[in-house]
Amino acid sequence: MAKRIQFSRHGGPEVLDYLDYQPATPGPNEVRVENRAIGLNFIDTYFRSGLYPPASLPSGLGSEGAGIVEALGSAVSQFQVGDRVAYATGPLGAYSELHVLPADKLVKLPDTISFEQAAAVMLKGLTVQYLLRQTFPLKGGETILFHAAAGGVGSFACQWAKALGVQLIGTVSSAEKAARAKEQGAWATIDYSQENVAQRVLELTEGKKCPVVYDGVGKDTWETSLDCVAPRGLLVSFGNASGAVSGVNLGILAQKGSLFVTRPTLASYADTPARLQMMADELFAMIASGQLKVEISHRYALKDAAAAQAALSARQTMGASILLP
């Protein structure tokens, strides 16, 4: 038997239970991973609340972790028992001591990257990789807007943008978070609790606005984000921290300058094992070079996952948080 977090109904953090369970035997193309560290992400709260429906209930939770290969399916040849691995796009169930998932969802973890680093960076770091390097390939010299710049994804985006020679304007909710974003590499910050974001973007860009705006907040920032995109620019809506964007009027895109909008997901970019490993390798290289620092601000025991999610949803965290089995 092993321990895992499970939920049988949708709701707040209180629906999460810490239970004994029997891990499955890996199928032919699956592996069983002994988790050493587990990532904590906003998307986990979407499945818990029902915004994203799980395959069935009761359900495990979480899609990111790092550990050791503990058992192999009969057809798996690319991994061996004892290999160090990490994952971020697997099926739900990472909030567990043992997790069974398809082998093609795993990447090999270099010895230079710790399990805690991998669990803290895989989902957020791969998200930043596809956002900055693929969805809108930044070349250097651009001035961009990134919402929630002091959060887990935002902190990595600040660092990666600076490494690329990009001027990142980050929105934050307090002076403390503004300082945090600046430390991580933001060129400028806007405290949306005190300042008009669209007006400040106009001032900071000398009226040009931004060729790309990255918005992981969703409903609360949608209209503001549109007002910050330069004509024929791109709004990348990649998250729903404040709720899903709905009722979009395409005519607004014309009114505001023939804007483009996309709603990307990591799964769509890391859609083959080769692409997933390529993205991870670039991420690991950024860490190894020192250009991307993985700072773990909060560590929670697996049994305290409900408290960890409550803190995350209340925006009481800065940087990365992880769960430890």
mmCIF file of C-alpha atoms in Angstrom:
data_model
loop_
_atom_site.group_PDB
_atom_site.id
_atom_site.type_symbol
_atom_site.label_atom_id
_atom_site.label_comp_id
_atom_site.label_asym_id
_atom_site.label_seq_id
_atom_site.Cartn_x
_atom_site.Cartn_y
_atom_site.Cartn_z
ATOM 1 C CA MET A 1 0.000 0.000 0.000
ATOM 2 C CA ALA A 2 1.012 3.609 -0.534
ATOM 3 C CA LYS A 3 -0.384 7.030 0.299
ATOM 4 C CA ARG A 4 -1.974 9.504 -2.084
ATOM 5 C CA ILE A 5 -4.248 12.524 -2.229
ATOM 6 C CA GLN A 6 -7.696 11.748 -3.651
ATOM 7 C CA PHE A 7 -10.957 13.632 -4.148
ATOM 8 C CA SER A 8 -14.446 12.165 -4.613
ATOM 9 C CA ARG A 9 -16.355 15.406 -5.246
ATOM 10 C CA HIS A 10 -15.574 18.874 -6.535
ATOM 11 C CA GLY A 11 -15.113 21.822 -4.245
ATOM 12 C CA GLY A 12 -12.520 23.680 -2.209
ATOM 13 C CA PRO A 13 -9.337 22.282 -0.670
ATOM 14 C CA GLU A 14 -11.445 20.548 1.973
ATOM 15 C CA VAL A 15 -12.467 17.842 -0.552
ATOM 16 C CA LEU A 16 -8.901 16.503 -0.669
ATOM 17 C CA ASP A 17 -8.376 13.280 1.311
ATOM 18 C CA TYR A 18 -5.077 11.628 2.288
ATOM 19 C CA LEU A 19 -5.656 7.905 1.828
ATOM 20 C CA ASP A 20 -4.045 4.498 1.479
ATOM 21 C CA TYR A 21 -4.221 3.056 -2.041
ATOM 22 C CA GLN A 22 -2.832 0.157 -4.047
ATOM 23 C CA PRO A 23 -0.700 1.388 -6.974
ATOM 24 C CA ALA A 24 -1.390 -0.370 -10.246
ATOM 25 C CA THR A 25 1.033 -2.732 -11.947
ATOM 26 C CA PRO A 26 2.504 -0.909 -14.962
ATOM 27 C CA GLY A 27 0.994 -1.819 -18.316
ATOM 28 C CA PRO A 28 3.239 -2.733 -21.274
ATOM 29 C CA ASN A 29 4.116 0.909 -22.088
ATOM 30 C CA GLU A 30 3.977 2.295 -18.563
ATOM 31 C CA VAL A 31 6.356 2.884 -15.668
ATOM 32 C CA ARG A 32 5.849 3.219 -11.942
ATOM 33 C CA VAL A 33 7.726 6.102 -10.374
ATOM 34 C CA GLU A 34 8.620 6.420 -6.719
ATOM 35 C CA ASN A 35 8.073 10.143 -6.263
ATOM 36 C CA ARG A 36 10.735 12.041 -4.355
ATOM 37 C CA ALA A 37 9.130 15.471 -4.893
ATOM 38 C CA ILE A 38 5.816 16.660 -6.384
ATOM 39 C CA GLY A 39 4.908 19.924 -8.082
ATOM 40 C CA LEU A 40 2.098 22.190 -6.865
ATOM 41 C CA ASN A 41 0.345 24.131 -9.629
ATOM 42 C CA PHE A 42 -2.747 26.227 -10.275
ATOM 43 C CA ILE A 43 -4.017 23.707 -12.804
ATOM 44 C CA ASP A 44 -4.383 21.235 -9.919
ATOM 45 C CA THR A 45 -7.041 23.505 -8.390
ATOM 46 C CA TYR A 46 -8.932 23.530 -11.720
ATOM 47 C CA PHE A 47 -9.363 19.747 -11.595
ATOM 48 C CA ARG A 48 -10.275 19.837 -7.902
ATOM 49 C CA SER A 49 -12.927 22.537 -8.434
ATOM 50 C CA GLY A 50 -14.374 20.922 -11.563
ATOM 51 C CA LEU A 51 -13.338 23.673 -13.992
ATOM 52 C CA TYR A 52 -11.396 20.916 -15.752
ATOM 53 C CA PRO A 53 -13.259 17.597 -15.367
ATOM 54 C CA PRO A 54 -11.168 14.567 -14.384
ATOM 55 C CA ALA A 55 -11.731 11.305 -16.255
ATOM 56 C CA SER A 56 -13.758 9.935 -13.352
ATOM 57 C CA LEU A 57 -14.336 10.263 -9.616
ATOM 58 C CA PRO A 58 -12.799 9.459 -7.230
ATOM 59 C CA SER A 59 -9.619 10.793 -8.772
ATOM 60 C CA GLY A 60 -6.006 11.370 -7.939
ATOM 61 C CA LEU A 61 -4.557 14.834 -8.444
ATOM 62 C CA GLY A 62 -1.444 16.491 -9.831
ATOM 63 C CA SER A 63 0.526 15.975 -13.027
ATOM 64 C CA GLU A 64 4.103 16.914 -12.097
ATOM 65 C CA GLY A 65 6.800 15.162 -10.139
ATOM 66 C CA ALA A 66 10.273 13.706 -10.050
ATOM 67 C CA GLY A 67 11.660 10.482 -8.695
ATOM 68 C CA ILE A 68 13.085 7.057 -9.428
ATOM 69 C CA VAL A 69 11.768 4.446 -11.854
ATOM 70 C CA GLU A 70 10.530 1.663 -9.556
ATOM 71 C CA ALA A 71 8.905 -0.739 -12.051
ATOM 72 C CA LEU A 72 8.663 -1.081 -15.845
ATOM 73 C CA GLY A 73 6.088 -2.350 -18.309
ATOM 74 C CA SER A 74 7.118 -5.184 -20.605
ATOM 75 C CA ALA A 75 7.455 -2.973 -23.710
ATOM 76 C CA VAL A 76 9.426 -0.128 -22.125
ATOM 77 C CA SER A 77 13.016 -0.014 -23.367
ATOM 78 C CA GLN A 78 14.026 3.651 -23.018
ATOM 79 C CA PHE A 79 14.141 3.552 -19.199
ATOM 80 C CA GLN A 80 15.577 1.208 -16.602
ATOM 81 C CA VAL A 81 14.670 0.585 -12.974
ATOM 82 C CA GLY A 82 16.603 3.117 -10.903
ATOM 83 C CA ASP A 83 16.643 5.850 -13.567
ATOM 84 C CA ARG A 84 16.154 9.422 -12.385
ATOM 85 C CA VAL A 85 13.115 10.872 -14.179
ATOM 86 C CA ALA A 86 10.721 13.806 -14.135
ATOM 87 C CA TYR A 87 7.324 14.478 -15.660
ATOM 88 C CA ALA A 88 4.800 17.258 -16.077
ATOM 89 C CA THR A 89 2.236 16.096 -18.636
ATOM 90 C CA GLY A 90 1.198 12.759 -17.213
ATOM 91 C CA PRO A 91 -2.234 11.589 -16.094
ATOM 92 C CA LEU A 92 -3.607 12.836 -12.798
ATOM 93 C CA GLY A 93 -2.152 11.151 -9.738
ATOM 94 C CA ALA A 94 1.197 12.809 -9.032
ATOM 95 C CA TYR A 95 0.074 13.699 -5.485
ATOM 96 C CA SER A 96 1.177 10.237 -4.382
ATOM 97 C CA GLU A 97 4.092 8.184 -3.123
ATOM 98 C CA LEU A 98 3.963 5.945 -6.229
ATOM 99 C CA HIS A 99 2.580 6.998 -9.601
ATOM 100 C CA VAL A 100 1.991 4.912 -12.742
ATOM 101 C CA LEU A 101 2.137 6.783 -16.044
ATOM 102 C CA PRO A 102 2.993 6.234 -19.727
ATOM 103 C CA ALA A 103 6.709 6.041 -20.414
ATOM 104 C CA ASP A 104 6.406 8.659 -23.160
ATOM 105 C CA LYS A 105 5.411 11.255 -20.541
ATOM 106 C CA LEU A 106 8.752 10.948 -18.748
ATOM 107 C CA VAL A 107 12.031 12.743 -19.370
ATOM 108 C CA LYS A 108 15.452 11.701 -18.175
ATOM 109 C CA LEU A 109 16.676 13.877 -15.326
ATOM 110 C CA PRO A 110 20.360 14.857 -15.322
ATOM 111 C CA ASP A 111 22.319 14.300 -12.119
ATOM 112 C CA THR A 112 22.898 18.064 -11.986
ATOM 113 C CA ILE A 113 19.185 18.716 -11.348
ATOM 114 C CA SER A 114 17.775 17.677 -7.958
ATOM 115 C CA PHE A 115 14.389 16.002 -7.533
ATOM 116 C CA GLU A 116 13.084 19.076 -5.709
ATOM 117 C CA GLN A 117 14.312 21.380 -8.465
ATOM 118 C CA ALA A 118 12.688 19.199 -11.129
ATOM 119 C CA ALA A 119 9.353 19.014 -9.301
ATOM 120 C CA ALA A 120 9.395 22.774 -8.837
ATOM 121 C CA VAL A 121 10.359 23.633 -12.398
ATOM 122 C CA MET A 122 9.022 21.033 -14.846
ATOM 123 C CA LEU A 123 5.493 22.286 -15.458
ATOM 124 C CA LYS A 124 6.241 25.971 -14.926
ATOM 125 C CA GLY A 125 9.554 25.885 -16.752
ATOM 126 C CA LEU A 126 8.227 23.933 -19.734
ATOM 127 C CA THR A 127 5.314 26.383 -19.840
ATOM 128 C CA VAL A 128 7.736 29.307 -20.036
ATOM 129 C CA GLN A 129 9.749 27.445 -22.674
ATOM 130 C CA TYR A 130 6.812 27.095 -25.040
ATOM 131 C CA LEU A 131 5.466 30.585 -24.279
ATOM 132 C CA LEU A 132 8.703 32.483 -24.879
ATOM 133 C CA ARG A 133 10.413 30.162 -27.346
ATOM 134 C CA GLN A 134 7.536 28.760 -29.420
ATOM 135 C CA THR A 135 4.143 30.493 -29.066
ATOM 136 C CA PHE A 136 5.779 33.874 -29.698
ATOM 137 C CA PRO A 137 9.481 33.209 -30.347
ATOM 138 C CA LEU A 138 11.246 36.095 -28.628
ATOM 139 C CA LYS A 139 14.455 37.194 -30.311
ATOM 140 C CA GLY A 140 15.623 39.912 -27.915
ATOM 141 C CA GLY A 141 14.861 43.607 -27.770
ATOM 142 C CA GLU A 142 11.087 43.224 -27.376
ATOM 143 C CA THR A 143 9.102 44.811 -24.552
ATOM 144 C CA ILE A 144 6.447 42.389 -23.346
ATOM 145 C CA LEU A 145 3.779 42.220 -20.635
ATOM 146 C CA PHE A 146 3.539 39.210 -18.328
ATOM 147 C CA HIS A 147 0.780 39.017 -15.710
ATOM 148 C CA ALA A 148 1.416 37.654 -12.202
ATOM 149 C CA ALA A 149 5.155 38.129 -12.620
ATOM 150 C CA ALA A 150 5.994 37.175 -9.019
ATOM 151 C CA GLY A 151 4.237 33.806 -9.180
ATOM 152 C CA GLY A 152 5.696 30.430 -10.040
ATOM 153 C CA VAL A 153 5.473 30.737 -13.833
ATOM 154 C CA GLY A 154 6.068 34.484 -13.724
ATOM 155 C CA SER A 155 9.303 34.188 -11.773
ATOM 156 C CA PHE A 156 10.772 31.832 -14.360
ATOM 157 C CA ALA A 157 9.471 34.038 -17.188
ATOM 158 C CA CYS A 158 11.251 37.068 -15.695
ATOM 159 C CA GLN A 159 14.549 35.190 -15.601
ATOM 160 C CA TRP A 160 14.233 33.622 -19.048
ATOM 161 C CA ALA A 161 13.152 36.908 -20.658
ATOM 162 C CA LYS A 162 16.154 38.707 -19.184
ATOM 163 C CA ALA A 163 18.472 35.968 -20.471
ATOM 164 C CA LEU A 164 16.994 36.509 -23.948
ATOM 165 C CA GLY A 165 17.520 40.273 -23.796
ATOM 166 C CA VAL A 166 13.796 40.989 -23.519
ATOM 167 C CA GLN A 167 12.306 43.801 -21.426
ATOM 168 C CA LEU A 168 9.555 42.177 -19.373
ATOM 169 C CA ILE A 169 6.906 44.342 -17.722
ATOM 170 C CA GLY A 170 5.339 42.329 -14.918
ATOM 171 C CA THR A 171 2.037 42.928 -13.174
ATOM 172 C CA VAL A 172 1.969 42.302 -9.423
ATOM 173 C CA SER A 173 -0.411 42.881 -6.497
ATOM 174 C CA SER A 174 1.923 44.431 -3.914
ATOM 175 C CA ALA A 175 5.187 46.257 -3.387
ATOM 176 C CA GLU A 176 6.672 43.043 -1.991
ATOM 177 C CA LYS A 177 5.799 41.133 -5.145
ATOM 178 C CA ALA A 178 7.108 43.997 -7.288
ATOM 179 C CA ALA A 179 10.462 43.684 -5.546
ATOM 180 C CA ARG A 180 10.360 39.934 -6.078
ATOM 181 C CA ALA A 181 9.713 40.282 -9.816
ATOM 182 C CA LYS A 182 12.514 42.838 -10.166
ATOM 183 C CA GLU A 183 14.916 40.485 -8.373
ATOM 184 C CA GLN A 184 13.965 37.760 -10.843
ATOM 185 C CA GLY A 185 14.747 39.952 -13.840
ATOM 186 C CA ALA A 186 11.652 42.012 -14.662
ATOM 187 C CA TRP A 187 12.532 45.242 -16.455
ATOM 188 C CA ALA A 188 9.561 47.071 -14.909
ATOM 189 C CA THR A 189 6.583 46.241 -12.718
ATOM 190 C CA ILE A 190 3.010 47.504 -12.419
ATOM 191 C CA ASP A 191 1.099 47.148 -9.154
ATOM 192 C CA TYR A 192 -2.426 46.584 -10.438
ATOM 193 C CA SER A 193 -3.887 47.290 -6.995
ATOM 194 C CA GLN A 194 -2.558 50.840 -7.195
ATOM 195 C CA GLU A 195 -1.977 51.592 -10.886
ATOM 196 C CA ASN A 196 -3.869 51.469 -14.184
ATOM 197 C CA VAL A 197 -2.124 48.676 -16.066
ATOM 198 C CA ALA A 198 -3.034 49.753 -19.600
ATOM 199 C CA GLN A 199 -2.036 53.356 -18.928
ATOM 200 C CA ARG A 200 1.294 52.352 -17.412
ATOM 201 C CA VAL A 201 2.027 50.060 -20.371
ATOM 202 C CA LEU A 202 1.423 52.992 -22.713
ATOM 203 C CA GLU A 203 3.843 55.105 -20.693
ATOM 204 C CA LEU A 204 6.519 52.435 -20.431
ATOM 205 C CA THR A 205 6.377 51.647 -24.163
ATOM 206 C CA GLU A 206 6.093 55.281 -25.249
ATOM 207 C CA GLY A 207 2.667 54.617 -26.720
ATOM 208 C CA LYS A 208 3.639 51.533 -28.727
ATOM 209 C CA LYS A 209 2.108 48.874 -26.425
ATOM 210 C CA CYS A 210 3.470 45.302 -26.490
ATOM 211 C CA PRO A 211 3.839 42.899 -29.419
ATOM 212 C CA VAL A 212 2.827 40.078 -27.080
ATOM 213 C CA VAL A 213 0.981 39.900 -23.751
ATOM 214 C CA TYR A 214 1.092 36.725 -21.660
ATOM 215 C CA ASP A 215 -1.996 36.302 -19.480
ATOM 216 C CA GLY A 216 -2.317 33.384 -17.078
ATOM 217 C CA VAL A 217 -4.884 35.154 -14.880
ATOM 218 C CA GLY A 218 -7.897 34.891 -17.189
ATOM 219 C CA LYS A 219 -11.262 36.533 -16.600
ATOM 220 C CA ASP A 220 -10.110 39.448 -14.431
ATOM 221 C CA THR A 221 -7.371 40.625 -16.787
ATOM 222 C CA TRP A 222 -8.776 39.749 -20.215
ATOM 223 C CA GLU A 223 -9.964 43.243 -21.205
ATOM 224 C CA THR A 224 -6.901 44.935 -19.741
ATOM 225 C CA SER A 225 -4.656 42.565 -21.638
ATOM 226 C CA LEU A 226 -6.362 43.414 -24.935
ATOM 227 C CA ASP A 227 -5.718 47.101 -24.242
ATOM 228 C CA CYS A 228 -1.984 46.411 -23.849
ATOM 229 C CA VAL A 229 -1.420 44.572 -27.154
ATOM 230 C CA ALA A 230 0.053 46.537 -30.040
ATOM 231 C CA PRO A 231 -1.826 46.506 -33.371
ATOM 232 C CA ARG A 232 -1.478 43.089 -35.018
ATOM 233 C CA GLY A 233 0.075 41.810 -31.810
ATOM 234 C CA LEU A 234 -0.667 38.592 -29.941
ATOM 235 C CA LEU A 235 -2.499 37.961 -26.681
ATOM 236 C CA VAL A 236 -1.468 34.609 -25.200
ATOM 237 C CA SER A 237 -4.159 33.500 -22.736
ATOM 238 C CA PHE A 238 -2.622 30.474 -21.044
ATOM 239 C CA GLY A 239 -4.357 30.208 -17.666
ATOM 240 C CA ASN A 240 -7.496 30.780 -15.607
ATOM 241 C CA ALA A 241 -6.284 31.822 -12.142
ATOM 242 C CA SER A 242 -9.269 34.181 -11.765
ATOM 243 C CA GLY A 243 -11.724 32.069 -13.784
ATOM 244 C CA ALA A 244 -12.199 31.151 -17.429
ATOM 245 C CA VAL A 245 -12.561 33.748 -20.171
ATOM 246 C CA SER A 246 -15.978 33.378 -21.800
ATOM 247 C CA GLY A 247 -18.286 35.244 -24.170
ATOM 248 C CA VAL A 248 -15.440 36.531 -26.335
ATOM 249 C CA ASN A 249 -16.539 39.006 -28.992
ATOM 250 C CA LEU A 250 -14.203 38.588 -31.971
ATOM 251 C CA GLY A 251 -15.159 42.069 -33.196
ATOM 252 C CA ILE A 252 -13.161 43.527 -30.302
ATOM 253 C CA LEU A 253 -10.001 42.111 -31.864
ATOM 254 C CA ALA A 254 -10.680 44.174 -34.978
ATOM 255 C CA GLN A 255 -11.505 47.308 -32.991
ATOM 256 C CA LYS A 256 -8.265 47.143 -31.038
ATOM 257 C CA GLY A 257 -5.982 46.727 -34.028
ATOM 258 C CA SER A 258 -6.492 43.376 -35.782
ATOM 259 C CA LEU A 259 -5.196 41.485 -32.772
ATOM 260 C CA PHE A 260 -4.367 37.797 -32.594
ATOM 261 C CA VAL A 261 -5.354 35.594 -29.628
ATOM 262 C CA THR A 262 -4.274 32.062 -28.763
ATOM 263 C CA ARG A 263 -5.115 29.673 -25.920
ATOM 264 C CA PRO A 264 -2.112 27.299 -25.839
ATOM 265 C CA THR A 265 -1.456 24.307 -23.618
ATOM 266 C CA LEU A 266 1.732 22.489 -22.730
ATOM 267 C CA ALA A 267 0.285 19.212 -23.990
ATOM 268 C CA SER A 268 -0.134 20.677 -27.489
ATOM 269 C CA TYR A 269 3.523 21.706 -27.658
ATOM 270 C CA ALA A 270 5.051 18.696 -25.879
ATOM 271 C CA ASP A 271 3.010 16.326 -28.030
ATOM 272 C CA THR A 272 5.738 13.770 -28.793
ATOM 273 C CA PRO A 273 8.417 12.216 -26.574
ATOM 274 C CA ALA A 274 11.129 13.827 -28.707
ATOM 275 C CA ARG A 275 9.657 17.323 -28.418
ATOM 276 C CA LEU A 276 9.064 16.870 -24.689
ATOM 277 C CA GLN A 277 12.684 15.818 -24.108
ATOM 278 C CA MET A 278 13.953 18.669 -26.327
ATOM 279 C CA MET A 279 12.003 21.223 -24.313
ATOM 280 C CA ALA A 280 13.175 19.692 -21.041
ATOM 281 C CA ASP A 281 16.786 19.637 -22.220
ATOM 282 C CA GLU A 282 16.645 23.360 -23.020
ATOM 283 C CA LEU A 283 15.094 24.003 -19.611
ATOM 284 C CA PHE A 284 17.739 21.936 -17.802
ATOM 285 C CA ALA A 285 20.490 23.718 -19.755
ATOM 286 C CA MET A 286 19.140 27.091 -18.605
ATOM 287 C CA ILE A 287 19.329 25.865 -15.004
ATOM 288 C CA ALA A 288 22.796 24.379 -15.421
ATOM 289 C CA SER A 289 24.089 27.639 -16.916
ATOM 290 C CA GLY A 290 22.807 29.612 -13.949
ATOM 291 C CA GLN A 291 20.520 31.736 -16.118
ATOM 292 C CA LEU A 292 17.460 30.144 -14.513
ATOM 293 C CA LYS A 293 17.459 29.748 -10.759
ATOM 294 C CA VAL A 294 14.908 27.449 -9.131
ATOM 295 C CA GLU A 295 13.918 28.946 -5.806
ATOM 296 C CA ILE A 296 11.564 26.827 -3.723
ATOM 297 C CA SER A 297 9.710 29.150 -1.391
ATOM 298 C CA HIS A 298 7.380 26.610 0.231
ATOM 299 C CA ARG A 299 7.669 22.908 1.027
ATOM 300 C CA TYR A 300 4.627 20.995 2.289
ATOM 301 C CA ALA A 301 4.210 17.399 3.373
ATOM 302 C CA LEU A 302 2.012 15.430 0.962
ATOM 303 C CA LYS A 303 -0.618 15.035 3.678
ATOM 304 C CA ASP A 304 -0.897 18.840 3.861
ATOM 305 C CA ALA A 305 -1.848 19.255 0.182
ATOM 306 C CA ALA A 306 -5.154 20.946 1.111
ATOM 307 C CA ALA A 307 -3.367 23.676 3.071
ATOM 308 C CA ALA A 308 -0.865 24.080 0.250
ATOM 309 C CA GLN A 309 -3.630 24.555 -2.324
ATOM 310 C CA ALA A 310 -5.449 27.026 -0.068
ATOM 311 C CA ALA A 311 -2.304 29.155 0.165
ATOM 312 C CA LEU A 312 -1.794 28.965 -3.594
ATOM 313 C CA SER A 313 -5.383 29.985 -4.388
ATOM 314 C CA ALA A 314 -5.186 32.887 -1.926
ATOM 315 C CA ARG A 315 -2.041 34.109 -3.730
ATOM 316 C CA GLN A 316 -0.097 33.885 -0.498
ATOM 317 C CA THR A 317 2.862 32.241 -2.209
ATOM 318 C CA MET A 318 5.727 33.626 -4.258
ATOM 319 C CA GLY A 319 7.936 31.425 -6.382
ATOM 320 C CA ALA A 320 7.610 27.661 -6.454
ATOM 321 C CA SER A 321 5.911 25.349 -3.952
ATOM 322 C CA ILE A 322 6.350 21.574 -3.754
ATOM 323 C CA LEU A 323 4.910 18.588 -1.899
ATOM 324 C CA LEU A 324 7.159 15.979 -0.284
ATOM 325 C CA PRO A 325 5.940 12.362 0.140
#
